[in-house]
Coordinates of C-alpha atoms and ligand atoms in Angstrom, one line a residue:
M1 CA -3.6 -4.6 35.8
I2 CA -2.2 -8.0 34.8
I3 CA 0.5 -8.7 32.2
I4 CA 0.1 -12.0 30.4
N5 CA 2.9 -13.4 28.2
E6 CA 1.6 -16.8 27.2
V7 CA -1.1 -17.7 24.7
K8 CA -2.6 -20.4 26.9
V9 CA -2.8 -18.2 30.0
M10 CA -4.4 -15.4 27.9
K11 CA -7.0 -17.9 26.6
A12 CA -7.8 -19.0 30.1
H13 CA -8.2 -15.4 31.2
V14 CA -10.6 -14.8 28.3
R15 CA -12.6 -17.9 29.2
M16 CA -12.9 -16.6 32.8
I17 CA -14.2 -13.2 31.5
K18 CA -16.6 -14.8 29.0
S19 CA -17.9 -17.2 31.7
K20 CA -19.2 -14.0 33.5
K21 CA -20.9 -12.9 30.3
Q22 CA -18.7 -9.8 30.2
T23 CA -17.5 -8.1 27.0
I24 CA -13.9 -7.4 25.8
A25 CA -12.5 -4.4 24.0
L26 CA -9.0 -4.8 22.4
V27 CA -6.5 -2.2 21.4
P28 CA -3.7 -4.0 19.4
T29 CA -0.4 -2.1 19.6
M30 CA 3.3 -2.6 19.1
G31 CA 4.0 -0.7 22.3
Y32 CA 6.0 2.5 22.9
L33 CA 2.7 4.0 23.7
H34 CA 1.9 7.7 23.2
E35 CA -1.1 10.0 23.5
G36 CA -2.5 8.6 20.3
H37 CA -2.7 5.1 21.9
V38 CA -4.1 6.6 25.1
S39 CA -6.9 8.1 23.0
L40 CA -7.6 4.7 21.5
M41 CA -7.7 3.1 25.0
H42 CA -10.1 5.8 26.3
K43 CA -12.4 5.1 23.4
A44 CA -12.2 1.3 23.9
R45 CA -12.7 1.7 27.7
N46 CA -16.3 2.9 27.0
L47 CA -17.1 0.1 24.6
A48 CA -16.9 -3.0 26.8
D49 CA -16.6 -4.4 30.4
H50 CA -12.9 -5.4 30.0
L51 CA -10.2 -3.4 28.3
I52 CA -7.2 -5.5 27.0
I53 CA -4.3 -4.1 25.0
S54 CA -1.7 -6.2 23.2
I55 CA 1.9 -5.1 23.0
F56 CA 3.7 -7.1 20.5
V57 CA 6.4 -5.9 18.0
N58 CA 5.2 -8.3 15.3
P59 CA 8.3 -9.5 13.3
I60 CA 6.4 -10.7 10.3
Q61 CA 5.1 -7.3 9.4
F62 CA 8.6 -5.9 9.0
G63 CA 10.4 -6.3 5.6
V64 CA 14.1 -7.1 5.2
G65 CA 16.1 -4.0 6.1
E66 CA 13.2 -2.4 7.9
D67 CA 13.4 -1.2 11.6
L68 CA 12.4 -4.4 13.5
D69 CA 15.6 -4.5 15.6
K70 CA 15.6 -0.8 16.4
Y71 CA 11.8 -0.4 16.8
P72 CA 11.4 1.6 20.0
R73 CA 10.4 -0.3 23.1
D74 CA 9.7 0.9 26.7
L75 CA 7.5 -1.6 28.6
E76 CA 7.7 0.2 31.9
H77 CA 6.4 3.5 30.4
D78 CA 3.7 1.5 28.5
K79 CA 2.5 -0.1 31.7
K80 CA 2.1 3.3 33.4
L81 CA 0.1 4.8 30.5
A82 CA -2.0 1.6 30.2
A83 CA -2.8 1.7 34.0
Q84 CA -3.8 5.4 33.8
A85 CA -6.2 4.5 30.9
R86 CA -7.7 1.8 33.2
V87 CA -6.5 -1.2 31.1
E88 CA -7.2 -4.4 32.9
C89 CA -4.8 -6.7 31.0
I90 CA -1.8 -6.3 28.8
F91 CA -1.1 -9.3 26.5
H92 CA 2.6 -9.2 25.8
P93 CA 3.7 -12.4 24.1
T94 CA 7.1 -13.3 22.8
P95 CA 7.6 -14.0 19.1
E96 CA 8.0 -17.7 20.0
Q97 CA 4.6 -17.7 21.7
M98 CA 3.0 -16.2 18.6
Y99 CA 5.0 -18.0 16.0
P100 CA 6.3 -21.3 17.4
A101 CA 8.6 -23.6 15.5
G102 CA 6.8 -25.0 12.5
Y103 CA 4.4 -22.0 12.2
A104 CA 3.2 -22.0 8.5
T105 CA 0.0 -20.0 8.2
S106 CA -0.7 -16.5 7.0
V107 CA -3.7 -14.3 6.1
D108 CA -3.5 -12.6 2.7
V109 CA -6.0 -9.8 2.0
E110 CA -5.7 -9.3 -1.8
G111 CA -6.3 -6.2 -3.9
I112 CA -6.3 -3.4 -1.4
T113 CA -2.9 -4.4 -0.2
S114 CA -1.1 -3.9 -3.5
G115 CA -1.0 0.0 -3.7
L116 CA -0.1 2.7 -1.2
C117 CA 2.1 1.3 1.5
G118 CA 1.8 -2.2 0.0
A119 CA 3.7 -1.1 -3.1
S120 CA 6.9 -0.5 -1.2
R121 CA 6.2 -2.9 1.7
P122 CA 4.9 -6.0 -0.2
T123 CA 4.7 -8.4 2.8
H124 CA 3.6 -5.8 5.5
F125 CA -0.1 -6.3 5.4
R126 CA 0.2 -10.1 5.3
G127 CA 2.0 -9.7 8.6
V128 CA -0.6 -7.3 10.0
A129 CA -3.6 -9.3 8.9
T130 CA -2.0 -12.6 10.3
V131 CA -1.2 -11.2 13.7
C132 CA -4.6 -9.4 14.0
A133 CA -6.4 -12.7 13.1
K134 CA -4.4 -14.5 15.8
L135 CA -5.0 -11.8 18.4
F136 CA -8.8 -11.9 17.6
N137 CA -8.7 -15.7 18.0
I138 CA -6.8 -15.6 21.2
I139 CA -8.5 -12.6 22.9
E140 CA -12.0 -13.0 21.3
P141 CA -12.7 -9.3 21.6
D142 CA -16.3 -8.0 21.0
V143 CA -14.7 -4.8 19.7
A144 CA -11.3 -3.8 18.5
V145 CA -10.2 -0.1 18.1
F146 CA -7.8 0.9 15.4
G147 CA -6.5 4.4 14.6
E148 CA -7.4 6.1 11.3
K149 CA -3.8 7.2 10.9
D150 CA -3.1 3.7 9.6
F151 CA -5.7 4.2 6.9
Q152 CA -4.8 1.2 4.7
Q153 CA -4.3 -1.0 7.7
L154 CA -7.8 -0.2 8.9
A155 CA -9.2 -1.0 5.4
V156 CA -7.3 -4.3 5.4
I157 CA -8.6 -5.3 8.9
R158 CA -12.2 -4.4 8.0
R159 CA -11.9 -6.5 4.7
M160 CA -10.5 -9.5 6.6
V161 CA -13.1 -9.4 9.3
E162 CA -15.9 -9.2 6.7
D163 CA -14.4 -11.9 4.5
L164 CA -13.6 -14.3 7.3
N165 CA -16.8 -13.7 9.2
L166 CA -14.9 -12.8 12.3
N167 CA -17.0 -12.0 15.4
V168 CA -15.4 -8.7 16.2
Q169 CA -16.6 -5.1 15.6
I170 CA -13.9 -2.9 14.2
V171 CA -14.2 0.7 15.6
P172 CA -12.1 3.4 14.0
H173 CA -10.7 6.3 15.9
H174 CA -9.5 9.7 14.6
T175 CA -5.8 10.5 14.2
V176 CA -4.4 12.3 17.2
R177 CA -2.0 15.1 16.3
E178 CA 0.7 17.1 17.9
E179 CA -0.1 20.9 18.3
D180 CA 1.6 21.6 15.0
G181 CA -0.4 18.9 13.2
L182 CA 2.2 16.1 13.0
A183 CA 0.3 12.8 13.4
M184 CA 1.4 11.0 16.6
S185 CA 3.5 7.9 15.9
S186 CA 6.0 5.8 17.8
R187 CA 8.3 6.4 14.8
N188 CA 8.4 10.2 15.4
A189 CA 11.0 9.3 18.1
Y190 CA 13.5 8.6 15.3
L191 CA 13.3 12.2 13.9
S192 CA 16.1 14.6 14.4
P193 CA 15.0 18.1 15.7
E194 CA 15.4 19.5 12.1
E195 CA 13.5 16.5 10.5
R196 CA 10.8 16.9 13.2
T197 CA 10.3 20.6 12.2
H198 CA 10.2 19.8 8.4
A199 CA 7.8 16.9 8.9
T200 CA 5.0 19.3 9.7
V201 CA 4.7 19.7 5.9
L202 CA 2.7 16.5 5.8
Y203 CA -0.2 17.9 7.7
R204 CA 0.1 21.2 5.8
S205 CA 0.0 19.4 2.5
L206 CA -3.2 17.5 3.4
Q207 CA -4.9 20.7 4.6
H208 CA -3.8 22.4 1.4
A209 CA -5.4 19.6 -0.7
R210 CA -8.6 20.0 1.3
E211 CA -8.6 23.7 0.8
L212 CA -8.1 23.4 -2.9
Y213 CA -11.1 21.0 -3.1
K214 CA -13.2 23.3 -1.0
A215 CA -12.3 26.2 -3.4
G216 CA -13.7 24.1 -6.2
Q217 CA -10.8 22.1 -7.6
K218 CA -12.1 18.5 -8.3
D219 CA -9.2 17.3 -10.5
A220 CA -7.2 14.8 -8.4
R221 CA -4.1 15.2 -10.5
T222 CA -4.0 19.0 -9.9
V223 CA -4.6 18.7 -6.2
R224 CA -2.1 15.9 -5.9
E225 CA 0.6 17.8 -7.7
A226 CA 0.1 20.9 -5.5
A227 CA 0.5 18.6 -2.4
V228 CA 3.6 17.0 -3.9
A229 CA 5.2 20.4 -4.6
L230 CA 4.6 21.6 -1.1
I231 CA 6.1 18.4 0.4
R232 CA 9.1 18.7 -1.9
S233 CA 9.7 22.2 -0.6
A234 CA 10.6 20.8 2.8
P235 CA 14.3 20.0 3.1
G236 CA 15.0 16.3 3.3
A237 CA 11.5 15.1 2.3
V238 CA 11.6 12.0 0.0
I239 CA 8.1 11.0 -1.2
D240 CA 7.2 7.3 -1.3
Y241 CA 3.7 8.1 -2.5
V242 CA 1.0 10.7 -2.4
E243 CA -2.4 9.5 -3.7
I244 CA -6.0 10.5 -3.7
V245 CA -8.0 7.4 -3.4
D246 CA -11.5 6.0 -2.9
P247 CA -11.9 5.3 0.9
V248 CA -13.1 1.7 0.5
T249 CA -11.4 0.3 -2.7
L250 CA -8.3 2.4 -2.1
Q251 CA -8.1 2.9 -5.9
P252 CA -6.7 6.2 -7.2
L253 CA -9.3 8.7 -8.3
G254 CA -9.3 10.9 -11.4
T255 CA -12.0 13.2 -10.0
I256 CA -12.3 14.0 -6.3
V257 CA -15.6 12.7 -5.0
P258 CA -17.1 13.1 -1.5
G259 CA -15.2 10.8 1.0
A260 CA -12.0 10.9 -1.1
V261 CA -8.9 10.4 1.0
M262 CA -5.4 11.8 0.4
A263 CA -2.9 9.3 1.7
L264 CA 0.9 9.8 1.8
A265 CA 4.1 8.2 2.9
V266 CA 7.2 10.4 3.1
K267 CA 10.7 9.7 4.4
F268 CA 12.8 12.1 6.4
G269 CA 16.2 10.6 6.7
R270 CA 15.6 7.0 7.6
T271 CA 12.2 7.6 9.1
R272 CA 9.2 6.8 7.0
L273 CA 6.0 8.7 8.1
I274 CA 2.5 8.1 6.9
D275 CA -0.6 10.3 7.2
N276 CA -3.9 10.8 5.5
M277 CA -7.0 13.0 5.5
V278 CA -10.5 12.9 4.0
I279 CA -10.1 15.9 1.7
A280 CA -13.6 16.0 0.3
G281 CA -16.1 16.0 3.2
Ligands
LIG301 O1 -0.7 -0.5 14.1 C1 0.0 -1.3 14.8 O2 0.6 -0.9 15.8 C2 0.3 -2.7 14.3 O3 0.3 -2.7 12.9 C3 -0.8 -3.7 14.8 C4 -2.2 -3.4 14.4 C5 -0.7 -3.7 16.4 C6 -0.4 -5.1 14.4 O4 0.9 -5.5 14.7

């Protein structure tokens, strides 16, 4: 496994792979890898000749006062997990490599970025779309695998790829959960033991919403309110949003239709967790 820190070296490596007519799968990450990432890597491993992951804590997707400086990092552990998942190359650039002096371009995906996480993190998806567009241009992957846990991010990347005619197939991968249902996330490391226990309410609220729909409740407001009440019963839970939305437009629904997704963001202390589930199968 090789680690590449420079854009020009990464591009030369890609040229070498392409000259052999081999394909590339990319898993973009911000590092601090966990079983959820490993699962993405296993999926990607089967989709192309070469598996490349990027590890880059992308400064421009963090807002003022967010956790950029304290975002967890552990490159040695990441290398071990990547090697076990048979990753051939880690692209691990510095911020200066990705955004050199004079850098002035960004990618804005409009509409679907204004609600859900975009409402409280107005510059976040510009940062995500911009870095992913750059990674796609540098690494030229045939496929890129993204987790469904970041439901809005996946929709934004799909929209960008479609709108900009990018030559990459976006492959979604299911959310990997802890035994008690908590979605795996690098940010779970911030939770105190009490917060970690109470955070299981997120999965329970999504399941509860799904059960209400299965039992015949189609009114989005009723289902949403039941989920909100359950979340509020957990000590320390502060809701950012709980919405039932169309899976493509991300617009809130009045009536729950097949494919509808409940998406939520909830803070426990200073840790903001997101999760989602298709509640109407
Ligand atoms: O999901 C993430 O880890 C990040 O948002 C991504 C896609 C690697 C872009 O920085």
